[in-house]
XYZ file of C-alpha atoms in Angstrom:
610
model
C 28.558 206.834 139.754
C 31.405 209.072 138.611
C 31.995 210.306 135.082
C 35.741 209.894 134.579
C 35.946 210.806 130.905
C 37.494 207.425 130.154
C 36.298 205.383 127.189
C 35.928 201.670 127.960
C 33.878 198.566 127.188
C 32.780 195.426 129.018
C 34.386 192.214 127.760
C 32.531 188.843 127.751
C 34.737 187.592 130.613
C 33.645 190.493 132.862
C 36.794 192.576 132.537
C 36.763 196.187 131.377
C 38.955 197.157 128.434
C 40.308 200.735 128.533
C 40.116 202.333 125.071
C 41.290 205.887 125.723
C 39.962 209.248 126.770
C 36.682 210.624 125.421
C 38.091 214.145 125.490
C 41.103 212.996 123.433
C 38.937 211.840 120.534
C 38.093 214.335 117.822
C 36.327 214.202 114.478
C 37.951 215.886 111.475
C 36.706 215.662 107.884
C 34.369 212.863 108.963
C 37.115 210.732 110.564
C 37.149 209.942 114.268
C 40.713 210.383 115.526
C 42.365 209.249 118.754
C 44.852 212.023 119.564
C 46.809 209.714 121.851
C 47.638 207.458 118.912
C 49.317 210.378 117.131
C 51.150 211.372 120.306
C 52.433 207.827 120.842
C 53.684 207.658 117.267
C 55.565 210.941 117.685
C 57.011 209.800 121.016
C 58.592 206.843 119.208
C 60.897 209.409 117.532
C 64.153 209.295 119.471
C 64.559 213.102 119.467
C 61.157 213.942 120.969
C 60.847 214.158 124.764
C 57.263 215.387 125.187
C 54.363 215.966 122.823
C 50.746 217.097 122.836
C 48.345 216.999 119.888
C 45.102 218.978 119.854
C 42.454 219.984 117.344
C 42.010 223.659 116.513
C 39.568 225.619 114.357
C 40.650 228.104 111.706
C 38.979 231.395 110.743
C 36.683 229.590 108.288
C 35.420 227.148 110.909
C 37.403 224.175 109.636
C 39.110 221.880 112.130
C 42.746 220.893 111.870
C 45.347 219.119 114.019
C 48.339 220.804 115.623
C 51.250 219.043 117.359
C 53.368 220.661 120.081
C 56.819 219.164 120.528
C 59.454 219.411 123.248
C 62.931 218.217 122.362
C 66.318 218.328 123.998
C 67.713 220.025 120.922
C 66.463 222.245 118.120
C 64.685 220.222 115.414
C 63.421 220.882 111.914
C 59.638 220.621 112.128
C 59.227 219.830 108.429
C 60.401 216.218 108.759
C 57.722 215.070 111.179
C 54.963 214.831 108.567
C 57.013 212.336 106.610
C 57.873 210.463 109.818
C 54.203 210.102 110.818
C 53.256 209.292 107.217
C 55.015 205.937 107.496
C 52.540 204.768 110.134
C 49.426 206.935 110.053
C 46.837 207.844 107.399
C 46.871 211.370 105.992
C 43.880 212.549 108.002
C 45.781 211.811 111.258
C 48.854 213.882 110.344
C 48.855 217.343 111.994
C 48.776 220.365 109.724
C 51.249 222.215 111.986
C 54.131 221.308 114.295
C 55.128 223.816 116.952
C 58.385 223.593 118.948
C 58.101 224.535 122.638
C 60.638 224.678 125.442
C 58.102 222.966 127.710
C 54.421 222.053 127.674
C 52.121 224.238 129.816
C 50.750 222.355 132.817
C 47.681 222.648 135.004
C 47.884 222.900 138.799
C 47.667 219.098 139.127
C 50.522 218.521 136.658
C 48.545 217.573 133.535
C 49.083 219.209 130.142
C 47.060 222.411 129.932
C 45.785 221.970 126.398
C 43.840 225.227 126.493
C 47.090 227.139 127.083
C 48.849 225.754 123.992
C 49.571 228.662 121.595
C 48.099 229.182 118.148
C 50.455 228.127 115.331
C 51.879 231.149 113.550
C 50.861 229.929 110.092
C 49.177 233.145 109.038
C 51.959 235.468 110.149
C 54.254 236.643 107.338
C 56.982 239.214 107.679
C 56.925 241.718 104.843
C 60.464 240.829 103.912
C 59.425 237.139 103.463
C 56.427 237.809 101.244
C 56.904 237.412 97.473
C 54.019 238.572 95.273
C 52.796 236.753 92.127
C 54.227 237.951 88.815
C 51.948 236.361 86.209
C 48.417 235.095 85.705
C 49.161 231.439 86.524
C 50.808 232.420 89.810
C 47.809 234.629 90.675
C 45.342 231.806 89.968
C 47.388 229.316 91.975
C 47.652 231.783 94.848
C 43.852 232.071 94.967
C 43.524 228.276 94.921
C 45.994 227.965 97.819
C 44.205 230.666 99.837
C 40.870 228.923 99.376
C 42.117 225.423 100.180
C 44.569 226.256 102.979
C 42.339 228.939 104.535
C 45.185 231.435 104.874
C 44.977 235.106 103.987
C 48.598 235.898 103.214
C 50.418 233.541 100.845
C 53.588 234.258 98.930
C 54.708 232.456 95.792
C 57.814 231.108 97.548
C 55.946 229.704 100.575
C 56.226 225.935 101.028
C 52.853 224.170 100.687
C 53.519 221.662 103.469
C 54.939 224.275 105.857
C 51.741 226.348 105.916
C 49.235 223.588 106.659
C 49.250 221.544 103.458
C 48.926 217.760 103.429
C 48.094 215.037 100.907
C 44.317 215.515 100.995
C 44.671 219.266 100.411
C 47.209 218.576 97.660
C 44.538 216.468 95.964
C 42.167 219.438 96.100
C 44.788 221.679 94.485
C 45.217 219.100 91.724
C 41.452 218.859 91.235
C 41.093 222.627 90.804
C 44.126 222.724 88.505
C 42.614 219.910 86.451
C 39.408 221.940 86.052
C 41.526 224.765 84.600
C 43.117 222.382 82.103
C 46.489 222.218 83.881
C 48.414 218.948 84.003
C 49.423 219.012 87.668
C 49.670 215.860 89.794
C 49.812 215.283 93.542
C 53.405 214.143 93.165
C 54.134 217.501 91.508
C 52.995 219.219 94.714
C 55.694 217.262 96.572
C 58.333 217.815 93.889
C 57.435 221.495 93.365
C 56.027 222.700 96.721
C 55.851 226.459 95.989
C 53.486 228.443 93.792
C 56.416 229.681 91.709
C 57.648 226.147 90.985
C 54.146 224.861 90.248
C 53.479 227.745 87.865
C 56.702 226.960 86.006
C 55.706 223.278 85.865
C 52.294 224.183 84.427
C 53.796 226.516 81.823
C 56.512 224.027 80.863
C 59.255 226.188 82.297
C 60.907 223.476 84.399
C 62.633 220.312 83.354
C 60.870 217.168 84.562
C 62.626 215.660 87.554
C 63.719 212.186 86.541
C 62.921 209.442 89.000
C 65.370 207.000 87.429
C 67.862 205.500 89.874
C 71.398 205.497 88.527
C 72.145 202.154 90.169
C 69.255 200.262 88.551
C 70.466 197.870 85.889
C 67.614 197.851 83.398
C 69.167 194.926 81.567
C 69.223 192.882 84.778
C 67.682 189.457 84.200
C 66.195 187.083 86.723
C 68.293 183.976 87.372
C 67.266 181.022 85.230
C 65.256 178.344 87.015
C 64.165 174.922 85.864
C 60.566 174.242 84.850
C 58.093 173.380 87.555
C 58.656 169.667 87.258
C 57.427 167.828 90.319
C 56.786 169.954 93.395
C 57.879 168.044 96.456
C 55.225 167.234 99.012
C 57.912 167.564 101.671
C 57.824 170.997 103.240
C 60.712 173.035 104.607
C 60.389 173.187 108.374
C 60.358 176.802 109.475
C 61.905 177.049 112.923
C 63.060 180.641 113.473
C 61.676 183.348 111.182
C 62.665 187.018 111.103
C 59.604 189.040 110.094
C 59.847 192.716 109.098
C 56.960 195.132 108.561
C 54.869 193.254 111.113
C 52.780 196.340 111.955
C 51.635 196.690 108.339
C 48.379 195.252 106.990
C 50.114 192.413 105.142
C 52.789 191.991 107.813
C 50.374 191.371 110.690
C 48.417 188.836 108.616
C 51.628 187.042 107.641
C 52.483 186.939 111.350
C 49.153 185.332 112.157
C 49.444 182.838 109.288
C 52.890 181.800 110.527
C 51.562 181.417 114.073
C 48.523 179.359 113.095
C 49.892 177.170 110.275
C 53.487 176.574 111.406
C 55.262 175.887 114.685
C 57.972 178.480 113.994
C 59.229 180.992 116.516
C 58.872 184.500 115.099
C 61.382 187.313 115.606
C 59.375 190.467 114.869
C 61.254 193.668 114.104
C 59.169 196.559 115.464
C 60.035 200.254 115.661
C 59.401 201.976 118.982
C 60.876 204.389 121.489
C 61.893 201.352 123.548
C 61.104 197.650 123.764
C 58.009 198.226 125.900
C 56.593 200.723 123.388
C 57.328 198.324 120.510
C 55.556 195.482 122.320
C 52.527 197.621 123.146
C 52.317 198.781 119.553
C 52.281 195.238 118.141
C 49.938 193.914 120.815
C 47.412 196.670 120.149
C 47.507 195.937 116.416
C 47.042 192.190 116.848
C 44.078 192.838 119.148
C 42.571 195.152 116.516
C 42.645 192.473 113.811
C 42.362 189.167 115.661
C 40.854 187.338 118.626
C 42.345 186.459 121.985
C 43.652 183.089 120.742
C 46.065 184.883 118.404
C 47.089 187.219 121.236
C 48.015 184.185 123.342
C 50.218 182.844 120.525
C 51.863 186.259 120.392
C 52.953 185.881 123.996
C 54.110 182.287 123.502
C 55.994 182.346 120.193
C 56.870 185.897 119.185
C 60.083 187.587 120.247
C 59.806 191.328 119.663
C 62.965 193.170 118.687
C 62.978 196.943 118.963
C 64.635 197.694 115.625
C 64.395 199.452 112.283
C 65.450 198.104 108.856
C 66.593 201.576 107.792
C 69.343 201.588 110.451
C 72.738 199.889 110.338
C 72.343 196.396 111.794
C 68.641 197.296 112.254
C 69.650 199.515 115.175
C 70.587 196.439 117.236
C 73.841 196.021 119.127
C 76.549 194.068 117.300
C 76.050 191.183 119.716
C 72.269 191.098 119.255
C 72.653 191.357 115.467
C 75.081 188.424 115.382
C 72.929 186.323 117.689
C 69.906 186.984 115.480
C 71.851 186.011 112.349
C 73.015 182.770 113.909
C 69.478 181.925 115.076
C 67.019 182.599 112.252
C 66.758 180.260 109.265
C 64.266 182.270 107.197
C 63.521 185.943 106.547
C 60.102 187.204 105.462
C 60.387 190.831 104.365
C 57.102 192.698 103.686
C 58.245 195.996 105.275
C 57.564 198.904 102.916
C 56.287 202.450 102.682
C 53.207 201.906 100.512
C 51.739 205.345 99.781
C 51.709 206.679 96.238
C 52.731 210.274 96.939
C 55.571 211.882 98.848
C 59.251 212.685 98.829
C 61.193 209.930 97.104
C 63.948 210.055 99.735
C 61.484 208.687 102.314
C 60.475 205.800 100.037
C 64.072 205.079 99.093
C 65.100 204.943 102.758
C 62.610 202.178 103.548
C 61.938 200.339 100.282
C 65.433 200.428 98.785
C 68.062 201.068 101.460
C 66.085 199.131 104.067
C 65.879 196.205 101.655
C 69.648 196.439 101.165
C 70.112 196.087 104.939
C 68.006 192.922 104.791
C 70.045 191.623 101.834
C 73.310 192.253 103.685
C 71.989 190.408 106.730
C 70.831 187.424 104.657
C 74.094 187.246 102.693
C 76.266 187.520 105.822
C 74.592 184.616 107.597
C 73.424 182.557 104.591
C 69.732 182.929 105.407
C 66.947 182.312 102.899
C 65.118 185.559 102.086
C 61.468 185.883 101.049
C 61.005 189.393 99.643
C 57.563 190.933 99.207
C 57.343 193.088 96.090
C 54.303 194.211 94.096
C 52.804 193.445 90.697
C 52.849 197.222 90.196
C 56.537 196.979 89.186
C 55.109 195.886 85.839
C 53.992 199.478 85.261
C 50.718 200.167 83.499
C 52.173 201.253 80.141
C 55.336 200.466 78.202
C 57.445 201.444 75.194
C 56.413 198.925 72.533
C 54.286 198.455 69.436
C 52.010 195.733 70.860
C 50.455 194.719 74.187
C 53.040 193.289 76.576
C 52.622 190.382 78.987
C 54.534 190.690 82.263
C 55.263 187.207 83.623
C 57.086 185.782 86.625
C 60.181 185.516 84.402
C 60.256 189.248 83.581
C 61.791 192.274 85.285
C 62.273 195.192 82.880
C 60.325 194.991 79.612
C 60.238 198.699 78.775
C 57.542 199.576 81.306
C 57.092 202.969 82.951
C 58.251 201.803 86.380
C 58.664 205.355 87.683
C 55.012 206.358 87.341
C 54.882 207.046 91.081
C 57.344 207.079 93.968
C 56.077 203.825 95.468
C 56.387 201.788 92.267
C 59.767 203.323 91.508
C 61.110 202.412 94.952
C 59.767 198.852 94.837
C 61.292 198.387 91.377
C 64.629 199.639 92.714
C 64.374 197.368 95.756
C 63.611 194.350 93.593
C 66.564 195.260 91.356
C 68.856 194.941 94.370
C 67.380 191.559 95.282
C 67.987 190.243 91.749
C 71.590 191.509 91.730
C 72.218 189.769 95.037
C 70.636 186.537 93.745
C 73.282 186.469 91.005
C 75.889 186.738 93.768
C 74.532 183.806 95.749
C 71.599 185.201 97.745
C 69.031 182.473 98.406
C 65.825 184.391 97.711
C 62.235 184.184 96.560
C 60.317 187.212 95.295
C 56.563 187.521 95.861
C 54.858 190.227 93.782
C 51.484 190.723 95.467
C 48.411 192.229 93.857
C 45.539 194.460 94.993
C 45.110 193.562 98.658
C 41.533 193.756 99.928
C 39.586 192.853 103.056
C 39.773 189.398 104.596
C 37.808 186.667 102.839
C 36.716 185.533 106.289
C 34.927 188.717 107.358
C 35.863 191.578 105.021
C 38.001 193.402 107.614
C 40.451 195.810 106.001
C 43.408 197.937 107.063
C 42.975 200.551 109.783
C 43.895 203.445 107.483
C 41.218 202.571 104.932
C 40.953 206.172 103.671
C 44.484 205.980 102.233
C 43.621 203.119 99.881
C 42.990 204.086 96.244
C 40.875 201.008 95.424
C 38.517 201.470 98.368
C 38.334 205.183 97.549
C 37.056 204.254 94.073
C 34.242 202.214 95.601
C 33.462 204.950 98.135
C 33.357 207.557 95.365
C 30.879 205.505 93.340
C 28.659 205.056 96.407
C 28.828 208.668 97.634
C 28.220 210.104 94.180
C 25.299 207.701 93.753
C 25.839 206.989 90.068
C 28.006 205.004 87.676
C 28.615 205.087 83.961
C 26.998 202.131 82.173
C 30.178 201.605 80.164
C 32.026 200.571 83.327
C 29.665 197.758 84.343
C 31.331 195.089 82.196
C 34.823 195.964 83.386
C 36.448 193.740 85.987
C 38.083 194.423 89.349
C 40.802 192.511 91.198
C 40.119 191.508 94.798
C 43.013 189.727 96.521
C 41.795 189.009 100.083
C 44.595 189.618 102.585
C 44.118 186.325 104.458
C 44.243 184.231 101.278
C 47.294 186.135 100.030
C 49.108 185.536 103.327
C 48.236 181.843 103.235
C 49.544 181.499 99.663
C 52.856 183.180 100.549
C 53.458 181.086 103.673
C 52.612 177.861 101.831
C 54.948 178.676 98.933
C 57.855 179.706 101.167
C 57.770 176.249 102.781
C 58.680 174.513 99.497
C 62.234 173.791 98.356
C 61.478 174.636 94.730
C 60.463 178.230 95.544
C 64.069 179.355 95.932
C 65.248 181.506 93.030
C 61.742 182.027 91.667
C 59.337 184.950 91.354
C 55.640 184.499 92.135
C 52.695 186.701 91.175
C 50.437 186.345 94.200
C 47.083 187.814 93.268
C 43.581 186.467 92.776
C 43.116 185.945 89.051
C 39.396 185.293 89.587
C 38.243 188.840 89.015
C 34.818 190.315 89.747
C 32.824 192.442 87.350
C 31.940 195.986 88.375
C 28.265 195.139 87.953
C 28.605 192.547 90.749
C 29.678 195.312 93.138
C 26.846 197.549 91.921
C 24.300 194.749 92.431
C 25.487 194.125 95.988
C 25.296 197.839 96.800
C 21.752 198.034 95.479
C 20.728 194.915 97.450
C 22.064 196.601 100.607
C 19.832 199.590 99.953
C 22.491 201.868 98.484
C 20.978 203.989 95.731
C 23.112 203.758 92.602
C 21.957 205.089 89.266
C 23.327 203.510 86.087
C 23.617 206.266 83.486
C 24.898 206.488 79.945
C 27.943 208.675 79.307
C 26.003 211.854 78.490
C 23.675 211.440 81.487
C 26.590 210.633 83.770
C 28.554 213.730 82.722
C 25.509 215.930 83.324
C 24.952 214.326 86.715
C 28.581 214.880 87.701
C 28.464 218.520 86.654
C 25.362 219.026 88.802
C 26.947 217.502 91.917
C 30.508 218.810 91.550
C 29.907 221.779 93.868
C 28.946 219.567 96.816
C 31.736 219.657 99.451
C 31.819 215.891 100.046
C 31.625 215.081 96.343
C 34.333 217.581 95.441
C 36.780 215.986 97.907
C 36.036 212.538 96.508
C 36.537 213.785 92.965
C 39.790 215.394 94.054
C 40.976 211.974 95.223
C 39.911 210.367 91.962
C 41.743 212.944 89.885
C 44.814 212.519 92.081
C 44.962 208.751 91.670
C 43.761 208.366 88.094
C 44.688 211.463 86.149
C 46.587 210.328 83.017
C 50.137 211.554 82.688
C 49.852 212.203 78.972
C 53.221 210.627 78.183
C 53.113 209.523 74.548
C 56.374 207.589 74.942
C 54.657 204.954 77.068
C 51.666 204.073 74.940
C 51.205 200.288 75.141
C 49.328 198.628 78.028
C 51.044 195.992 80.162
C 49.128 192.910 81.305
C 50.327 190.967 84.348
C 50.228 187.177 84.009
C 50.306 184.571 86.822
C 50.086 181.230 84.993
C 53.245 179.819 86.608
C 52.123 180.849 90.090
C 48.620 179.447 89.637
C 50.097 176.120 88.510
C 52.586 176.110 91.402
C 49.836 176.805 93.932
C 47.602 174.085 92.499
C 50.377 171.539 93.095
C 50.509 172.428 96.779
C 46.704 172.304 97.076
C 45.964 176.018 97.144
C 43.289 177.614 94.986
C 41.982 181.156 94.956
C 38.356 181.639 96.002
C 35.696 183.094 93.749
C 34.794 186.716 94.399
C 31.081 186.312 94.848
C 28.226 188.419 96.213
C 28.788 187.063 99.733
C 32.390 188.309 99.847
C 31.603 191.666 98.226
C 28.833 192.118 100.814
C 31.398 191.589 103.596
C 33.635 194.255 102.022
C 30.830 196.822 101.720
C 29.490 196.116 105.206
C 32.940 196.570 106.720
C 33.307 199.924 104.945
C 29.999 200.902 106.541
C 30.962 199.491 109.961
C 34.048 201.715 110.260
C 32.206 204.792 108.963
C 34.043 204.991 105.621
C 30.678 204.922 103.844
C 27.093 205.148 105.038
C 24.655 202.452 103.999
C 21.261 204.111 104.295
């Protein structure tokens, strides 16, 4: 009758659900993006008054995102990428941020998106330009020009200020790797100019240590008695403070608490105001769950517009005190979980934010359940034999600073342990490789940011796998089972003071995944090493394949550190025994579950099952 440009769908009850504007959806690098979602995330920043995000096309025909910001005061544009990176996947982060005094409007008062100016990324004043001085700088400059699609680049230009982002950083690393240079994605963040990267490649800069001065490496976990008899009597959870509720694990913990306990949940959610925080959480719950869960959200969840990185979570002194006197349990999964970036951003959330939670728990004598990661074990260690990392271990010589995420989680856990020695009532849950729900295979919204799923996608898109990998195993820890295990453990008296390794020890072999793919009609060749290398060389020039390989190099390129030369194996015997005594057992990772995982990847367009 009238084409409005709105995107909507009929619901079974006859209502129409509004999903957004058709003209505000764009497709970049194969990902369908809702521009309004980016705008809403930016509007949650307390210094931004107005914002508009559009897609533009560069001289080479490649699309990119550009954000236009109106603020009441002059802002540094460089910080907004990191701000968005806490909530959005890399492909949704604009390449450029442009400050405007006001947004141009049409005659009827709407934003005139066609009148928004081009970002001045390609404009360089002669005085600002610094030419390359050696061969490495010249080669890097050519790589940057090709990847960033800019004509004029100086060796002192900042990669992330001229359109760079994590995906493009991966491409730089991939091309550097092909030239035999040991450059990592984290190096791009640590050394963001051509000059610094050239010095890093040539060995002319001292490695930046990621060791925190306040980490006590000799810190030991408090001693706890053996398992003994686990009481069948559960702790009654009445009022639970839940952080990180908008994260993949956080929202599933919320749902597990709502469906398996009668507790009232106080959810700490960041937003421009309380209404924005509520809308953000409601939208997320609707994305993952059915209407029954949404009803429980209205009945038993109290949303607090707050932020763990702020003093008193950004609440008033009165609200902070009232919260402390009300809640009896804290569940703290909030974390920045990417593997690349500026350490200061990870420290702010994963270390200093955790300290705010510790202070709150200590002040009011509240039991704290802290979510850590099995990755604090590191992958390699300084030793002369293979090391086993158990629930009783913290530092065993492992390389805990192999990336900014692991380093920050190790530092955060260090603070928890110190506080436990001072009387903090706490339980630490180190979770494993979180994967799609066992129920239906549904995974996190920003699936493209996950290294494990990228491995599977790469295998499928390339269409081949090395025979030597087929007998290797893979860890799948379904998010719903992980959440259930955590909530069940935290309701037991004996959990206090302990560490648990919450991951599915029932691993799947790579050949199981390959078999499922082939049964679904995905063509996958199994080649010996020589055949596989030849196949890879033949397909390396393909644009899609090259981006996938860039991701693989970024996540799995060895550091070449001879000091850490012994593998570390994570063990969960104590946790498995504990769970068995409270009637929880991990499910087998069979063909049915793997099929759900692959079909979900296809459903959201992450792969294409032909």
